[in-house]
């Protein structure tokens, strides 16, 4: 049962496989056939048997079907054979008909194709015309754009480019040439930007090179305008005539001065007035500004322009190293800066936003600081007052020019105060040389005048007034030397020179007066005073010259009031006005006179010292020569001749007599005191160890000659015995030793009525010890003589008492 059951299943499976093989595509038979081999053993054999059986069944069925349809197939073949002959005939007929038809239609086809081709052409032409009509405005605009670019009408070209881009090209954007145009427009924009920027660079370079010409023109016009206003002001305000003294008295004499410049400026006012637009073509700036504005890069352009102008400003503000050597160097420097800011001011007012008021103000403040620093440095190198004056005039014109364009210039006018100080310094140096030359050329002798003309010539230069001199007939001598009128004239010239700086400074008369007085005071107290002191201290200046200097300074001191009046006449400011500076000439000349007097006394004492150095005493002599020493007689003769010169000075007035008498008296008293002191120091010299009585007696003869000189009244005006008091100390000392009156000296010491009141114990002790040592050395055998022994004991006793007095004085002090 089991075997039969298994066999049945196998048969059933083989049937299923065969059905799949019959119904399935041959490409999918693999799995089906594989299942045959996966079955039970010997299943393959049984399947092959089953397959063969199925094939035999199908062969039988095919054979049955063929037998069934064979007769009909044979009949159909026979019919086809019959039809073949008719088909061949028909084919020949169709072929012939087709040939004839083709031959007949060739011409029709040709005409038809030609007609079609014409219609296509017509359609294409119409299409082209339509498209060309659409493209022609684009091409015309592009052609116009090219013409505008080649004609350098870049602003119009950008407008045309904008129309092309937004109106015309979008309509024909499908065409390649339009696409190329569209791609080329940005390049053209960049090209226009580069061209306009190149023009701007050329413009910047051009105005950098020509800024000095622009500034020079602007400064000249500002000066002309100011000159015109000054002239108009003078015509409408006649009260300005009170300053006529200044204009007619000095400036008109200056051939190269202000007046000639004003006249030249008046003549130039008739010329054509040029403005900055006449000198500079600003179109590159406008063009570039418009182009960048259209392209949306206005801010980029503004930044570039300002950056480049800042660089140019720094270059303009950088001066040449030798600028201070010539006025042309300063003029070019100011012209360049003025030209720079004139251009900037024009750009500020003509363009909108390219530069702003804040920018120009900031730039000007920076420039002002640099200008001030440069002028401070370079003006310090100037040694020529004329060059400093020209610098001041240039600063004023420069400041007026910039002020006319609205720039603040207060700091520049403040700088003029520093320049004024520098100008005064150069004037002082110049006048120091002038004074030095005058003093070197002076003969320090009274001025001889032979006639009235010569006298008038002197008093025209110096306000000399002396009734005694006026009464004397010609020829006569004025007490002053030739340097006095020259110095007075030069002081006035200095005031004129100082006044020149005050012109065009917009300062009040009070300020000008104060400036003149201060600068004049510097001239008197520093320059003139220094020159006088140098002259006084020169070794070759003798006593006579020093006396003449004293007379000169006295007259110059008296003339100071006329200098006050001179300045008052110039400025119309009274000296009594509050805060008015006074001239210090009085103290200057007084100090110089005192220095001269001191120098007289010093030189006289030096001469006395020279004679004293010639002294050659034999301090061990036993007996005097019986006559005074030769050096002392020579010294007294010198003093007599010297004081004779003093008393013979021209006393043309009581003042001169009093002055010369006072100087002579003081000099004489100083000489006598110095001589007495020198002689005393000679006795007390520490190098002198021994003095004999004979030497004391010889020394006494010399002192007697000094006393005789003092009593001979060498200089008039001394009261009786006044001059002899200079030798009283020395006289009492010598009398004490000559008389050997020690008992009286010691007894009356300290009493107001003492005969030897002026003898100091220490002085007497020093001299007595010198004599004591001399007595011991020269009298070896004096101890064998009773008188000498007594004298020696007395000396020792006196020495002890003097020492006690000296010690008592030191303890008391």
XYZ file of N, CA and C in Angstrom, residues 182-427:
738
model
N 25.278 92.602 -23.670
C 25.000 92.657 -22.238
C 26.228 92.319 -21.401
N 26.981 91.312 -21.895
C 28.199 90.956 -21.166
C 29.269 92.038 -21.279
N 29.227 92.828 -22.356
C 30.257 93.848 -22.586
C 29.987 95.152 -21.821
N 28.709 95.353 -21.431
C 28.377 96.616 -20.757
C 29.147 96.809 -19.442
N 29.275 95.813 -18.555
C 30.078 96.023 -17.334
C 31.529 96.380 -17.639
N 32.064 95.766 -18.717
C 33.439 96.111 -19.094
C 33.540 97.566 -19.520
N 32.510 97.998 -20.281
C 32.520 99.405 -20.699
C 32.407 100.336 -19.492
N 31.611 99.938 -18.512
C 31.494 100.752 -17.296
C 32.858 100.867 -16.586
N 33.525 99.733 -16.449
C 34.839 99.754 -15.808
C 35.826 100.584 -16.620
N 35.707 100.473 -17.947
C 36.585 101.264 -18.805
C 36.340 102.755 -18.600
N 35.051 103.128 -18.530
C 34.717 104.534 -18.290
C 35.225 104.981 -16.920
N 35.076 104.107 -15.923
C 35.581 104.443 -14.583
C 37.095 104.656 -14.604
N 37.784 103.770 -15.323
C 39.236 103.891 -15.386
C 39.648 105.161 -16.126
N 38.926 105.448 -17.218
C 39.254 106.653 -17.977
C 39.004 107.906 -17.135
N 37.847 107.947 -16.462
C 37.539 109.113 -15.636
C 38.509 109.230 -14.467
N 38.894 108.063 -13.900
C 39.863 108.098 -12.802
C 41.229 108.558 -13.298
N 41.584 108.150 -14.509
C 42.835 108.621 -15.101
C 42.810 110.139 -15.284
N 41.651 110.648 -15.738
C 41.512 112.095 -15.854
C 41.619 112.793 -14.517
N 41.040 112.160 -13.495
C 41.130 112.750 -12.152
C 42.575 112.774 -11.664
N 43.297 111.678 -11.924
C 44.706 111.638 -11.514
C 45.514 112.722 -12.229
N 45.235 112.904 -13.521
C 45.911 113.972 -14.256
C 45.558 115.336 -13.667
N 44.286 115.483 -13.289
C 43.856 116.740 -12.670
C 44.582 116.981 -11.344
N 44.658 115.943 -10.514
C 45.338 116.078 -9.225
C 46.808 116.422 -9.411
N 47.425 115.779 -10.390
C 48.832 116.075 -10.661
C 49.000 117.501 -11.179
N 48.047 117.921 -11.997
C 48.117 119.274 -12.556
C 47.968 120.342 -11.478
N 46.982 120.172 -10.593
C 46.804 121.199 -9.563
C 47.931 121.134 -8.538
N 48.552 119.960 -8.389
C 49.721 119.903 -7.491
C 50.872 120.739 -8.059
N 51.043 120.650 -9.382
C 52.123 121.405 -10.008
C 51.816 122.893 -10.089
N 50.545 123.241 -10.230
C 50.177 124.637 -10.458
C 49.521 125.282 -9.241
N 49.570 124.605 -8.088
C 48.949 125.204 -6.902
C 49.640 126.503 -6.496
N 50.972 126.588 -6.748
C 51.664 127.832 -6.393
C 51.166 128.993 -7.251
N 50.880 128.727 -8.527
C 50.352 129.773 -9.405
C 48.952 130.184 -8.955
N 48.136 129.199 -8.594
C 46.786 129.494 -8.101
C 46.857 130.327 -6.833
N 47.712 129.870 -5.889
C 47.841 130.598 -4.627
C 48.411 131.983 -4.823
N 49.384 132.107 -5.725
C 49.976 133.421 -5.986
C 48.927 134.393 -6.509
N 48.085 133.917 -7.419
C 47.017 134.764 -7.960
C 46.025 135.147 -6.875
N 45.638 134.180 -6.048
C 44.683 134.456 -4.968
C 45.263 135.443 -3.962
N 46.533 135.270 -3.622
C 47.169 136.181 -2.659
C 47.309 137.584 -3.236
N 47.621 137.668 -4.529
C 47.734 138.983 -5.156
C 46.374 139.686 -5.179
N 45.318 138.932 -5.467
C 43.983 139.537 -5.481
C 43.568 139.966 -4.080
N 43.907 139.153 -3.074
C 43.575 139.535 -1.690
C 44.307 140.799 -1.287
N 45.572 140.908 -1.725
C 46.346 142.110 -1.395
C 45.772 143.323 -2.129
N 45.368 143.133 -3.368
C 44.760 144.234 -4.112
C 43.459 144.674 -3.459
N 42.661 143.700 -3.034
C 41.393 144.028 -2.385
C 41.640 144.796 -1.096
N 42.625 144.351 -0.336
C 42.931 145.035 0.926
C 43.451 146.437 0.665
N 44.289 146.573 -0.359
C 44.808 147.895 -0.706
C 43.681 148.828 -1.104
N 42.743 148.295 -1.872
C 41.602 149.109 -2.293
C 40.771 149.552 -1.087
N 40.557 148.617 -0.139
C 39.780 148.958 1.051
C 40.492 149.988 1.907
N 41.823 149.852 2.008
C 42.591 150.834 2.792
C 42.506 152.207 2.143
N 42.659 152.243 0.816
C 42.577 153.519 0.116
C 41.189 154.138 0.265
N 40.159 153.303 0.170
C 38.800 153.808 0.326
C 38.567 154.322 1.737
N 39.112 153.595 2.712
C 38.963 154.010 4.112
C 39.655 155.352 4.352
N 40.797 155.532 3.728
C 41.528 156.788 3.913
C 40.772 157.961 3.296
N 40.100 157.709 2.195
C 39.365 158.783 1.541
C 38.130 159.185 2.339
N 37.521 158.214 2.977
C 36.278 158.501 3.702
C 36.509 158.927 5.148
N 37.720 158.705 5.641
C 38.041 159.086 7.024
C 39.277 159.971 7.011
N 39.052 161.235 6.913
C 40.163 162.176 6.798
C 40.922 162.332 8.102
N 40.337 161.900 9.191
C 41.041 162.052 10.459
C 42.258 161.137 10.545
N 42.412 160.251 9.581
C 43.589 159.399 9.572
C 44.830 160.215 9.199
N 44.621 161.466 8.800
C 45.756 162.306 8.421
C 46.741 162.502 9.560
N 46.302 162.294 10.774
C 47.213 162.484 11.899
C 48.361 161.474 11.868
N 48.225 160.406 11.084
C 49.321 159.453 10.937
C 50.191 159.782 9.723
N 49.981 160.950 9.161
C 50.722 161.341 7.972
C 52.217 161.388 8.250
N 52.552 161.649 9.504
C 53.963 161.714 9.871
C 54.668 160.388 9.580
N 53.947 159.328 9.811
C 54.538 158.015 9.587
C 54.747 157.788 8.087
N 53.689 158.050 7.326
C 53.743 157.731 5.909
C 54.720 158.627 5.165
N 54.617 159.945 5.412
C 55.464 160.885 4.690
C 56.872 160.938 5.258
N 56.974 160.686 6.561
C 58.264 160.861 7.210
C 59.200 159.701 7.001
N 58.636 158.512 6.754
C 59.567 157.390 6.672
C 59.252 156.419 5.537
N 58.023 155.988 5.499
C 57.709 154.922 4.544
C 57.902 155.410 3.114
N 57.584 156.694 2.864
C 57.754 157.205 1.518
C 59.219 157.255 1.121
N 60.105 157.253 2.121
C 61.524 157.283 1.823
C 62.049 155.899 1.488
N 61.296 154.894 1.824
C 61.726 153.519 1.599
C 61.353 153.120 0.176
N 62.340 153.086 -0.677
C 62.061 152.825 -2.084
C 61.516 151.425 -2.309
N 61.889 150.549 -1.435
C 61.413 149.172 -1.575
C 60.353 148.850 -0.557
N 59.763 149.855 0.049
C 58.865 149.658 1.176
C 57.442 149.404 0.771
N 56.562 149.628 1.746
C 55.154 149.293 1.574
C 54.502 150.169 0.534
N 54.884 151.454 0.512
C 54.200 152.385 -0.387
C 54.373 151.956 -1.841
N 55.593 151.592 -2.192
C 55.818 151.172 -3.566
C 54.999 149.932 -3.908
N 54.823 149.043 -2.925
C 54.018 147.846 -3.160
C 52.553 148.207 -3.337
N 52.093 149.143 -2.537
C 50.699 149.550 -2.665
C 50.458 150.221 -4.007
N 51.422 151.073 -4.434
C 51.268 151.722 -5.729
C 51.203 150.683 -6.837
N 52.084 149.701 -6.729
C 52.069 148.645 -7.737
C 50.760 147.878 -7.705
N 50.252 147.659 -6.483
C 48.986 146.926 -6.358
C 47.839 147.733 -6.954
N 47.855 149.080 -6.754
C 46.812 149.921 -7.327
C 46.822 149.846 -8.844
N 48.049 149.796 -9.418
C 48.125 149.719 -10.863
C 47.589 148.391 -11.373
N 47.756 147.350 -10.559
C 47.317 146.031 -10.999
C 45.812 145.837 -10.888
N 45.144 146.707 -10.136
C 43.705 146.525 -9.963
C 42.951 146.694 -11.268
N 43.594 147.384 -12.238
C 42.925 147.578 -13.527
C 43.002 146.322 -14.398
N 43.867 145.381 -14.005
C 43.977 144.170 -14.800
C 42.734 143.298 -14.628
N 42.612 142.350 -15.538
C 41.477 141.439 -15.477
C 41.576 140.589 -14.212
N 40.480 140.493 -13.492
C 40.442 139.715 -12.261
C 40.164 138.257 -12.613
N 41.083 137.402 -12.258
C 40.946 135.983 -12.553
C 40.455 135.257 -11.311
N 39.640 134.233 -11.536
C 39.254 133.386 -10.418
C 39.832 131.995 -10.641
N 39.562 131.132 -9.698
C 40.200 129.819 -9.744
C 39.723 129.010 -10.945
N 38.472 129.236 -11.398
C 37.972 128.493 -12.563
C 38.676 128.907 -13.841
N 39.200 130.156 -13.863
C 39.947 130.597 -15.039
C 41.328 129.950 -15.107
N 41.820 129.518 -13.966
C 43.161 128.943 -13.919
C 43.150 127.422 -13.933
N 42.026 126.822 -13.515
C 41.982 125.370 -13.382
C 40.729 124.839 -14.072
N 40.885 123.766 -14.830
C 39.752 123.076 -15.448
C 39.282 121.985 -14.479
N 38.122 122.215 -13.869
C 37.597 121.285 -12.876
C 36.725 120.199 -13.490
N 36.597 120.183 -14.820
C 35.696 119.222 -15.451
C 36.056 117.771 -15.129
N 37.353 117.402 -15.017
C 37.638 116.002 -14.649
C 37.040 115.608 -13.303
N 36.995 116.545 -12.369
C 36.424 116.240 -11.058
C 34.916 116.050 -11.183
N 34.266 117.023 -11.855
C 32.815 116.907 -12.018
C 32.457 115.613 -12.751
N 33.190 115.332 -13.832
C 32.906 114.157 -14.642
C 33.059 112.892 -13.806
N 34.176 112.818 -13.116
C 34.433 111.619 -12.321
C 33.398 111.473 -11.203
N 33.024 112.595 -10.589
C 32.018 112.547 -9.525
C 30.682 112.050 -10.065
N 30.233 112.577 -11.222
C 28.972 112.152 -11.811
C 29.006 110.679 -12.217
N 30.123 110.272 -12.791
C 30.240 108.886 -13.235
C 30.156 107.933 -12.054
N 30.924 108.215 -11.011
C 30.906 107.339 -9.838
C 29.563 107.396 -9.128
N 28.901 108.569 -9.200
C 27.581 108.663 -8.581
C 26.577 107.780 -9.309
N 26.619 107.813 -10.646
C 25.711 106.989 -11.447
C 25.977 105.508 -11.203
N 27.263 105.174 -11.078
C 27.631 103.772 -10.898
C 27.460 103.297 -9.465
N 27.037 104.202 -8.569
C 26.802 103.820 -7.189
C 28.054 103.742 -6.340
N 29.175 104.280 -6.846
C 30.444 104.239 -6.108
C 30.874 105.639 -5.675
N 29.914 106.497 -5.377
C 30.256 107.862 -4.992
C 31.116 107.881 -3.740
N 30.798 107.041 -2.781
C 31.560 107.018 -1.524
C 33.010 106.589 -1.775
N 33.173 105.613 -2.702
C 34.527 105.179 -3.043
C 35.314 106.331 -3.644
N 34.663 107.080 -4.538
C 35.326 108.219 -5.163
C 35.663 109.297 -4.137
N 34.734 109.602 -3.241
C 34.980 110.617 -2.222
C 36.170 110.236 -1.345
N 36.202 108.974 -0.929
C 37.311 108.522 -0.083
C 38.642 108.610 -0.817
N 38.638 108.213 -2.098
C 39.866 108.277 -2.883
C 40.327 109.720 -3.048
N 39.392 110.596 -3.385
C 39.748 112.007 -3.589
C 40.323 112.613 -2.308
N 39.645 112.383 -1.203
C 40.118 112.965 0.068
C 41.469 112.392 0.467
N 41.645 111.105 0.243
C 42.927 110.476 0.595
C 44.059 111.074 -0.230
N 43.827 111.221 -1.543
C 44.864 111.784 -2.394
C 45.155 113.240 -2.052
N 44.128 113.992 -1.725
C 44.333 115.403 -1.376
C 45.041 115.541 -0.027
N 44.786 114.621 0.869
C 45.528 114.644 2.139
C 47.020 114.403 1.892
N 47.298 113.437 0.994
C 48.699 113.192 0.660
C 49.325 114.435 0.039
N 48.593 115.078 -0.865
C 49.113 116.295 -1.484
C 49.288 117.405 -0.464
N 48.367 117.459 0.490
C 48.496 118.476 1.541
C 49.785 118.280 2.324
N 50.093 117.030 2.651
C 51.334 116.767 3.396
C 52.554 117.145 2.567
N 52.496 116.886 1.261
C 53.617 117.275 0.401
C 53.746 118.790 0.312
N 52.610 119.467 0.179
C 52.624 120.932 0.077
C 53.147 121.551 1.369
N 52.777 120.951 2.494
C 53.173 121.513 3.790
C 54.617 121.209 4.149
N 55.270 120.348 3.370
C 56.664 120.012 3.645
C 57.559 121.032 2.959
N 58.270 121.864 3.698
C 59.066 122.932 3.065
C 60.403 122.410 2.573
N 61.035 123.204 1.725
C 62.401 122.898 1.320
C 63.349 123.226 2.469
N 64.456 122.501 2.514
C 65.378 122.675 3.643
C 66.005 124.062 3.678
N 66.152 124.699 2.507
C 66.768 126.027 2.453
C 65.742 127.136 2.266
N 64.509 126.870 2.673
C 63.439 127.855 2.474
C 63.754 129.170 3.173
N 64.432 129.104 4.331
C 64.667 130.307 5.134
C 65.724 131.227 4.526
N 66.383 130.790 3.435
C 67.478 131.590 2.903
C 66.996 132.749 2.045
N 65.864 132.610 1.370
C 65.366 133.663 0.486
C 63.874 133.863 0.690
N 63.413 135.064 0.353
C 61.986 135.345 0.470
C 61.200 134.550 -0.570
N 61.834 134.232 -1.688
C 61.156 133.448 -2.722
C 60.792 132.058 -2.206
N 61.651 131.506 -1.362
C 61.341 130.207 -0.773
C 60.081 130.260 0.061
N 59.935 131.310 0.890
C 58.724 131.476 1.689
C 57.522 131.758 0.795
N 57.719 132.600 -0.234
C 56.588 132.962 -1.100
C 56.035 131.732 -1.808
N 56.923 130.887 -2.305
C 56.471 129.669 -2.986
C 55.750 128.751 -2.008
N 56.260 128.663 -0.811
C 55.641 127.800 0.213
C 54.222 128.263 0.504
N 54.046 129.565 0.746
C 52.716 130.092 1.038
C 51.794 129.989 -0.179
N 52.338 130.234 -1.369
C 51.511 130.175 -2.582
C 50.972 128.767 -2.800
N 51.805 127.765 -2.575
C 51.355 126.382 -2.759
C 50.224 126.037 -1.789
N 50.388 126.438 -0.539
C 49.359 126.119 0.458
C 48.080 126.885 0.145
N 48.221 128.178 -0.189
C 47.027 128.962 -0.522
C 46.310 128.367 -1.729
N 47.079 127.979 -2.755
C 46.475 127.366 -3.937
C 45.741 126.088 -3.597
N 46.324 125.287 -2.719
C 45.683 124.026 -2.308
C 44.315 124.298 -1.696
N 44.250 125.237 -0.743
C 42.992 125.449 -0.033
C 41.997 126.279 -0.858
N 42.474 127.065 -1.797
C 41.551 127.745 -2.716
C 40.819 126.700 -3.560
N 41.558 125.708 -4.032
C 40.941 124.623 -4.812
C 39.940 123.855 -3.951
N 40.317 123.542 -2.722
C 39.418 122.799 -1.843
C 38.148 123.604 -1.541
N 38.307 124.904 -1.360
C 37.136 125.732 -1.094
C 36.207 125.739 -2.301
N 36.787 125.811 -3.492
C 35.967 125.771 -4.707
C 35.237 124.430 -4.825
N 35.945 123.337 -4.573
C 35.322 122.013 -4.622
C 34.200 121.922 -3.593
N 34.430 122.501 -2.418
C 33.424 122.457 -1.353
C 32.131 123.138 -1.785
N 32.223 124.269 -2.445
C 31.034 125.047 -2.777
C 30.398 124.642 -4.098
N 31.147 123.985 -4.974
C 30.605 123.644 -6.293
C 30.031 122.229 -6.303
N 30.713 121.315 -5.641
C 30.216 119.937 -5.603
C 29.412 119.718 -4.327
N 28.624 118.692 -4.345
C 27.793 118.368 -3.188
C 28.286 117.073 -2.554
N 28.954 117.218 -1.438
C 29.351 116.053 -0.670
C 30.726 115.512 -0.975
N 31.375 115.982 -2.056
C 32.713 115.468 -2.337
C 33.654 115.820 -1.195
N 33.625 117.060 -0.764
C 34.296 117.454 0.480
C 33.261 118.201 1.318
N 33.446 118.141 2.622
C 32.501 118.782 3.535
C 33.213 119.877 4.322
N 32.394 120.706 4.969
C 32.959 121.758 5.805
C 33.788 121.181 6.940
N 33.342 120.086 7.497
C 34.103 119.445 8.581
C 35.446 118.951 8.084
N 35.433 118.355 6.879
C 36.684 117.845 6.302
C 37.674 118.970 6.045
N 37.218 120.057 5.403
C 38.123 121.166 5.102
C 38.615 121.844 6.379
N 37.739 121.957 7.381
C 38.166 122.552 8.654
C 39.233 121.702 9.320
N 39.002 120.399 9.319
C 39.993 119.488 9.916
C 41.322 119.566 9.167
N 41.238 119.598 7.836
C 42.446 119.685 7.019
C 43.179 120.997 7.262
N 42.409 122.087 7.375
C 43.020 123.395 7.604
C 43.660 123.465 8.984
N 43.016 122.889 9.990
C 43.607 122.896 11.335
C 44.917 122.126 11.350
N 44.915 120.978 10.653
C 46.165 120.221 10.555
C 47.236 121.030 9.834
N 46.834 121.676 8.743
C 47.790 122.486 7.974
C 48.296 123.670 8.795
N 47.382 124.304 9.543
C 47.791 125.450 10.360
C 48.857 125.055 11.380
N 48.638 123.916 12.029
C 49.615 123.448 13.016
C 50.962 123.186 12.357
N 50.928 122.562 11.177
C 52.177 122.279 10.470
C 52.850 123.565 10.014
N 52.066 124.504 9.481
C 52.627 125.782 9.017
C 53.301 126.509 10.168
N 52.623 126.559 11.305
C 53.172 127.271 12.467
C 54.465 126.619 12.923
N 54.486 125.277 12.955
C 55.714 124.584 13.374
C 56.855 124.844 12.385
N 56.533 124.820 11.088
C 57.555 125.069 10.060
C 58.095 126.489 10.167
N 57.202 127.466 10.320
C 57.638 128.853 10.388
C 58.442 129.115 11.657
N 58.051 128.475 12.744
C 58.843 128.631 13.976
C 60.265 128.130 13.759
N 60.364 126.978 13.112
C 61.690 126.401 12.898
C 62.513 127.239 11.935
N 61.950 127.563 10.772
C 62.721 128.246 9.737
C 62.970 129.712 10.072
N 62.029 130.363 10.759
C 62.268 131.764 11.119
C 63.394 131.879 12.137
N 63.594 130.795 12.922
C 64.686 130.839 13.896
C 66.047 130.857 13.208
N 66.093 130.421 11.915
C 67.346 130.446 11.174
C 67.614 131.807 10.535
N 66.603 132.653 10.464
C 66.735 133.933 9.771
C 67.585 134.886 10.606
N 68.561 135.475 9.959
C 69.397 136.480 10.618
C 69.260 137.845 9.972
N 68.540 137.916 8.870
C 68.353 139.178 8.162
C 66.988 139.759 8.522
N 66.947 140.935 9.163
C 65.640 141.507 9.539
C 64.759 141.811 8.334
N 65.374 142.169 7.204
C 64.573 142.441 6.006
C 63.852 141.181 5.547
N 64.524 140.037 5.663
C 63.889 138.773 5.283
C 62.761 138.427 6.253
N 62.973 138.668 7.550
C 61.915 138.414 8.536
C 60.729 139.338 8.275
N 60.998 140.584 7.898
C 59.917 141.524 7.585
C 59.134 141.055 6.362
N 59.850 140.587 5.349
C 59.166 140.041 4.179
C 58.331 138.819 4.565
N 58.869 137.999 5.457
C 58.120 136.835 5.941
C 56.841 137.279 6.627
N 56.929 138.314 7.445
C 55.727 138.833 8.116
C 54.702 139.308 7.088
N 55.161 140.043 6.064
C 54.235 140.530 5.036
C 53.571 139.357 4.314
N 54.357 138.317 4.046
C 53.790 137.144 3.377
C 52.768 136.445 4.268
N 53.059 136.347 5.567
C 52.107 135.718 6.489
C 50.812 136.504 6.523
N 50.912 137.840 6.550
C 49.710 138.684 6.593
C 48.881 138.483 5.327
N 49.541 138.539 4.164
C 48.821 138.365 2.900
C 48.218 136.955 2.825
N 48.990 135.967 3.235
C 48.502 134.586 3.246
C 47.288 134.451 4.159
N 47.370 135.023 5.358
C 46.253 134.939 6.301
C 45.028 135.674 5.756
N 45.235 136.857 5.176
C 44.110 137.605 4.597
C 43.463 136.804 3.463
N 44.298 136.145 2.666
C 43.772 135.352 1.549
C 42.899 134.204 2.049
N 43.425 133.451 2.992
C 42.658 132.312 3.525
C 41.428 132.784 4.282
N 41.547 133.923 4.943
C 40.396 134.466 5.679
C 39.293 134.869 4.714
N 39.679 135.394 3.552
C 38.671 135.776 2.562
C 37.893 134.572 2.035
N 38.446 133.381 2.170
C 37.761 132.162 1.755
C 37.065 131.480 2.929
N 37.062 132.136 4.082
C 36.302 131.617 5.218
C 37.082 130.748 6.177
N 38.389 130.663 6.003
C 39.187 129.852 6.920
C 39.603 130.681 8.136
N 39.546 130.122 9.348
C 39.974 130.868 10.546
C 41.494 131.006 10.575
N 41.986 132.226 10.818
C 43.440 132.476 10.769
C 43.945 133.132 12.044
N 43.193 133.012 13.127
C 43.608 133.650 14.384
C 44.979 133.146 14.826
N 45.213 131.848 14.670
C 46.494 131.281 15.114
C 47.656 131.830 14.301
N 47.411 132.139 13.023
C 48.475 132.721 12.207
C 48.815 134.124 12.682
N 47.788 134.907 13.014
C 48.069 136.254 13.525
C 48.735 136.178 14.899
N 48.384 135.159 15.678
C 49.084 134.979 16.959
C 50.551 134.618 16.721
N 50.789 133.851 15.658
C 52.169 133.501 15.329
C 53.007 134.737 15.022
N 52.361 135.777 14.514
C 53.096 136.986 14.171
C 53.762 137.619 15.384
N 53.209 137.369 16.570
C 53.871 137.881 17.774
C 55.226 137.195 17.948
N 55.263 135.887 17.674
C 56.540 135.175 17.764
C 57.487 135.651 16.669
N 56.950 135.847 15.465
C 57.787 136.348 14.373
C 58.286 137.753 14.703
N 57.419 138.543 15.351
C 57.851 139.885 15.753
C 59.030 139.806 16.719
N 58.968 138.856 17.666
C 60.091 138.686 18.587
C 61.353 138.299 17.831
N 61.191 137.419 16.822
C 62.349 137.041 16.021
C 62.863 138.231 15.225
N 61.930 139.020 14.698
C 62.310 140.227 13.956
C 63.086 141.178 14.857
N 62.604 141.360 16.081
C 63.311 142.227 17.022
C 64.697 141.689 17.335
N 64.793 140.347 17.437
C 66.103 139.759 17.718
C 67.082 140.042 16.577
N 66.602 139.873 15.342
C 67.488 140.139 14.198
C 67.824 141.625 14.114
N 66.840 142.480 14.428
C 67.132 143.919 14.449
C 68.174 144.238 15.514
